[in-house]
Tab-separated table of C-alpha atoms in Angstrom:
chain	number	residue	atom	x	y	z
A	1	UNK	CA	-18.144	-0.863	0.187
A	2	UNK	CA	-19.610	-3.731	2.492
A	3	UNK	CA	-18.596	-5.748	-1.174
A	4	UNK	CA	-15.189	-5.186	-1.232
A	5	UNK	CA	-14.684	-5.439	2.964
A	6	UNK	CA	-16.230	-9.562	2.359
A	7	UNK	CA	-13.863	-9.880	-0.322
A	8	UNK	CA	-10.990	-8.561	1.855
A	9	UNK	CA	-11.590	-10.399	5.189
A	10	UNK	CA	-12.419	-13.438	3.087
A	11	UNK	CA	-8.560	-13.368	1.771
A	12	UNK	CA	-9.608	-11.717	-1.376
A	13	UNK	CA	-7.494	-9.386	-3.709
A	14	UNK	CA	-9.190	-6.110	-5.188
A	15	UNK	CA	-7.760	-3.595	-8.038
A	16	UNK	CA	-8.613	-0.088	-6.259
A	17	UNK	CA	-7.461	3.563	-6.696
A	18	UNK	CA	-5.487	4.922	-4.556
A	19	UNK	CA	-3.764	8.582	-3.389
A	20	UNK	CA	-1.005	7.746	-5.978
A	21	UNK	CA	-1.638	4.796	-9.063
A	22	UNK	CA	-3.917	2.140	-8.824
A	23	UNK	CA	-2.694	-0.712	-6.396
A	24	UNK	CA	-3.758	-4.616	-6.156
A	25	UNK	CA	-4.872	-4.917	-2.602
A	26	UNK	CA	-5.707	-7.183	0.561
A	27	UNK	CA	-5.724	-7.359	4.257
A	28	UNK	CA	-2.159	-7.166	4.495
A	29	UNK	CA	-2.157	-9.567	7.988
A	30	UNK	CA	-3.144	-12.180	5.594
A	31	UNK	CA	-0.628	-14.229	4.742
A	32	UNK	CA	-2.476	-16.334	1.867
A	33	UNK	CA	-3.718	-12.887	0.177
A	34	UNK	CA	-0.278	-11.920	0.382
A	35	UNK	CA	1.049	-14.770	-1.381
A	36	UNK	CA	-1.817	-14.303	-4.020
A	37	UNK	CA	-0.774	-10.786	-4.908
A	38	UNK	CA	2.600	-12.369	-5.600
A	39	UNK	CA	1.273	-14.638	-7.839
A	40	UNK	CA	-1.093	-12.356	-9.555
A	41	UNK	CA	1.848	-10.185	-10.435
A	42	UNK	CA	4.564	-12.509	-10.836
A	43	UNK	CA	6.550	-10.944	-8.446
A	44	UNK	CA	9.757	-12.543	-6.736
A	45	UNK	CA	9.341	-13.434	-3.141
A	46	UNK	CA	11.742	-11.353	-2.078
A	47	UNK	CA	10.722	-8.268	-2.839
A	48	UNK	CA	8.751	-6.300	-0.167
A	49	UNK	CA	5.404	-5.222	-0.528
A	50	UNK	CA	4.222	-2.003	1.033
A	51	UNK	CA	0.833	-1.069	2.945
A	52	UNK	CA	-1.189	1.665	3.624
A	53	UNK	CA	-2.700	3.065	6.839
A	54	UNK	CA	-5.737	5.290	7.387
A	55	UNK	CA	-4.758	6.980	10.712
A	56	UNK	CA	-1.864	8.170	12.889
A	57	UNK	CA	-2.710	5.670	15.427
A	58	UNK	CA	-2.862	2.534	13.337
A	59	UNK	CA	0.404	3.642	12.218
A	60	UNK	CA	2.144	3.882	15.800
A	61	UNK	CA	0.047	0.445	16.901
A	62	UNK	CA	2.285	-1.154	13.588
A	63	UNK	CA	6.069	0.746	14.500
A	64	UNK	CA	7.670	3.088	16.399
A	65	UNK	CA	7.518	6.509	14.399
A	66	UNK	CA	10.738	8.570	14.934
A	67	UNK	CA	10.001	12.475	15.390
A	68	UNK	CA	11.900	12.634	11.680
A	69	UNK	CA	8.666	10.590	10.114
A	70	UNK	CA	5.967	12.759	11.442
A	71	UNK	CA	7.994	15.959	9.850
A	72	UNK	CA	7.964	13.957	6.431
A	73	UNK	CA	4.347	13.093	6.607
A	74	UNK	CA	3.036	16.617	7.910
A	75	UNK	CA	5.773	18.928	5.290
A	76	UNK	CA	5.048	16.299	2.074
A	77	UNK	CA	2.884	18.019	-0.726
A	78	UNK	CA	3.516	14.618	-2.457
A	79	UNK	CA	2.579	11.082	-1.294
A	80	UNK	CA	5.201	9.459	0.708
A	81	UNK	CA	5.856	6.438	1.762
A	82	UNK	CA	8.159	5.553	4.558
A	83	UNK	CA	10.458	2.586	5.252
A	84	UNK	CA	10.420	1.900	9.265
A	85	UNK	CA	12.353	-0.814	11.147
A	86	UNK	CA	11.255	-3.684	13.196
A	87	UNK	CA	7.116	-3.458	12.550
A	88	UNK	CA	4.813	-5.358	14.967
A	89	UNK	CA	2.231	-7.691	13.695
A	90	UNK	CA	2.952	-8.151	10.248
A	91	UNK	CA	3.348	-11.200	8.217
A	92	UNK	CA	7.221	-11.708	7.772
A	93	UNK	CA	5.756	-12.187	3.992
A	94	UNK	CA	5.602	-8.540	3.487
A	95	UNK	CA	8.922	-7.510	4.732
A	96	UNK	CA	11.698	-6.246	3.504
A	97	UNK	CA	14.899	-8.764	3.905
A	98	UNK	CA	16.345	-6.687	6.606
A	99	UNK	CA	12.996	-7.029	8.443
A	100	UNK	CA	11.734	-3.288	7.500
A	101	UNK	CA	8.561	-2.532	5.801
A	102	UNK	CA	7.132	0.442	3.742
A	103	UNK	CA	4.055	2.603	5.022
A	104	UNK	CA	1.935	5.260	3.406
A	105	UNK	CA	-0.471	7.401	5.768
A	106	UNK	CA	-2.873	7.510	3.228
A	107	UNK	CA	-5.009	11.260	2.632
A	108	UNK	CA	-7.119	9.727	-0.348
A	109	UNK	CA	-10.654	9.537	1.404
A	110	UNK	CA	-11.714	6.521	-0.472
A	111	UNK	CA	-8.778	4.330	0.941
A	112	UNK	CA	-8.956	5.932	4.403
A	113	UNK	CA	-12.403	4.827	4.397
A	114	UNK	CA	-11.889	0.964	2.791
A	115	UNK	CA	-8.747	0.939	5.420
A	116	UNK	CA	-10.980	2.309	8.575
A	117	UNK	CA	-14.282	-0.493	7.589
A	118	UNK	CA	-11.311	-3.176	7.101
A	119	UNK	CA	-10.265	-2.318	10.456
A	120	UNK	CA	-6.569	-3.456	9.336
A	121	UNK	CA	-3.963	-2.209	7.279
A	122	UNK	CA	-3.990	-2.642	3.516
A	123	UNK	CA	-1.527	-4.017	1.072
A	124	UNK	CA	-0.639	-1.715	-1.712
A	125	UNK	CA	1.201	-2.424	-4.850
A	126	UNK	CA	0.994	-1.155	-8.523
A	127	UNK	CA	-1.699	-2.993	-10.339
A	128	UNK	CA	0.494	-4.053	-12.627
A	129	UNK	CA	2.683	-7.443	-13.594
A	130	UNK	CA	6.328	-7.225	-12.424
A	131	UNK	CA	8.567	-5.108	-15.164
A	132	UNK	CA	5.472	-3.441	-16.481
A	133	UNK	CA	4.767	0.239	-16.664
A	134	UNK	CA	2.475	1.218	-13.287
A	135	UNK	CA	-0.966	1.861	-14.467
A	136	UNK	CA	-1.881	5.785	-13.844
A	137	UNK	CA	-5.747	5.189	-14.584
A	138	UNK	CA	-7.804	2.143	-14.687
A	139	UNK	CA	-7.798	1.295	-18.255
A	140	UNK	CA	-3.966	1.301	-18.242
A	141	UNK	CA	-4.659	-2.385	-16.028
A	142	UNK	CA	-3.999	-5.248	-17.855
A	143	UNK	CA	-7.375	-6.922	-18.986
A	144	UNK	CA	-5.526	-10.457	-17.634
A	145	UNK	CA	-4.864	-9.103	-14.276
A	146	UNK	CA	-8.716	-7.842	-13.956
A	147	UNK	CA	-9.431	-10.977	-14.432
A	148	UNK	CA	-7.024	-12.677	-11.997
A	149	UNK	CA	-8.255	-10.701	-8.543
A	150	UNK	CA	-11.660	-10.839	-6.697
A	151	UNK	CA	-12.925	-7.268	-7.771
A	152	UNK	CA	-12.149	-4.238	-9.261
A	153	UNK	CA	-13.461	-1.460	-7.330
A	154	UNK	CA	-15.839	1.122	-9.169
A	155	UNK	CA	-14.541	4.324	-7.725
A	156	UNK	CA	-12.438	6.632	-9.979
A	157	UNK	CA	-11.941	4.900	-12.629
A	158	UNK	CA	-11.717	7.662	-15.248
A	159	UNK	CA	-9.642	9.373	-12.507
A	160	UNK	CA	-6.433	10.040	-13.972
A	161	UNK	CA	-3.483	9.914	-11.279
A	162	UNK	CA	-0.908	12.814	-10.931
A	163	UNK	CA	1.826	10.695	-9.500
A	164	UNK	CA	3.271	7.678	-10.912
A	165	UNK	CA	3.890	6.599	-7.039
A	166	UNK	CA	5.099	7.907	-3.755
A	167	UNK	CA	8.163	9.241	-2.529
A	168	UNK	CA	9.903	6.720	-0.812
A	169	UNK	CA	12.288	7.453	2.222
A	170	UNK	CA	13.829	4.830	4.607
A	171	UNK	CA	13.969	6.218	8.205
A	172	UNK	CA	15.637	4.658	11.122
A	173	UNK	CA	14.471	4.628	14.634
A	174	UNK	CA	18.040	6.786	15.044
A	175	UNK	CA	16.567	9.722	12.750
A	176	UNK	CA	19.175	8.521	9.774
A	177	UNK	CA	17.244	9.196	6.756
A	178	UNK	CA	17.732	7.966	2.878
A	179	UNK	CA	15.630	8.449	0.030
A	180	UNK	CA	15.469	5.367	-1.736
A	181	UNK	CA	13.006	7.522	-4.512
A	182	UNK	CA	12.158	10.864	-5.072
């Protein structure tokens, strides 16, 4: 763990498991990390990255939660990540293009602990190169892109996930809600 933490507040990139598929990572209020992670995957610009939090309060220090979130978070059986307006303190790299960004309160205790040592949120995309199918176990990663981060973290790797990815489900500070994937 103290490993991987270096890596990440050294603007390093790590493949890691996470509650969902495995995700490339980094301190997501790193703005060269972030840019890396686009390279790595070949990813356009403009798409939006999300991140992952460890805690209810890290959440609420990055946006304002409406009352409609916490019911999503507290009734999902499945993963879900939410879209919230107008975050504080993020890199306008990871944002949406009308300013939003996605968030996952993570339950996976292996991410809430990497998240809670980082002491900062976590980016969290599939560890995979844009187009390609999201990897639902380790070996499914691309030999190249192991090769193209910092590290590839040891835990779960013969884990095999039970979602291909989290619900998604934009939510505005008004309590309008759209799912944007199921």
């Amino acid at each position: 763990m103290e490993q991987i933490i270096k890596i990440l507040q050294s603007g390093g990139t790590i493949l890691y498991p996470t509650d969902t598929i495995w995700g490339i990572g980094c301190d997501a209020t790193n703005v060269d990390a972030i840019n890396k992670i686009f390279d790595i995957k070949k990813r356009e610009r403009n798409k939006s990255m999300i991140i992952l939090v460890e805690s209810e309060k890290r959440l609420q220090n990055l946006v304002d939660v409406p009352e409609m979130a916490w019911e999503i978070i507290d009734l999902s059986e499945k993963p879900v990540t939410i879209v919230y307006e107008n975050p504080k303190g993020l890199p306008e790299e990871l944002l949406a293009e009308d300013g939003s960004i996605g968030i996952r309160l993570v339950k996976n205790d292996f991410c809430k602990k990497l998240i809670s040592r980082l002491n900062k949120p976590l980016v969290s995309t599939s560890a995979n190169f844009s187009g390609d199918k999201s990897p639902l176990k380790f070996s499914d990663i691309s030999p190249e892109m192991i090769g193209m981060v910092d590290y590839a973290v040891e835990e779960d790797r013969e884990k095999v996930s039970k979602y291909s990815g989290s619900s998604v489900i934009k939510i505005w500070n008004d309590n309008r809600i759209k799912v944007l994937r199921e």
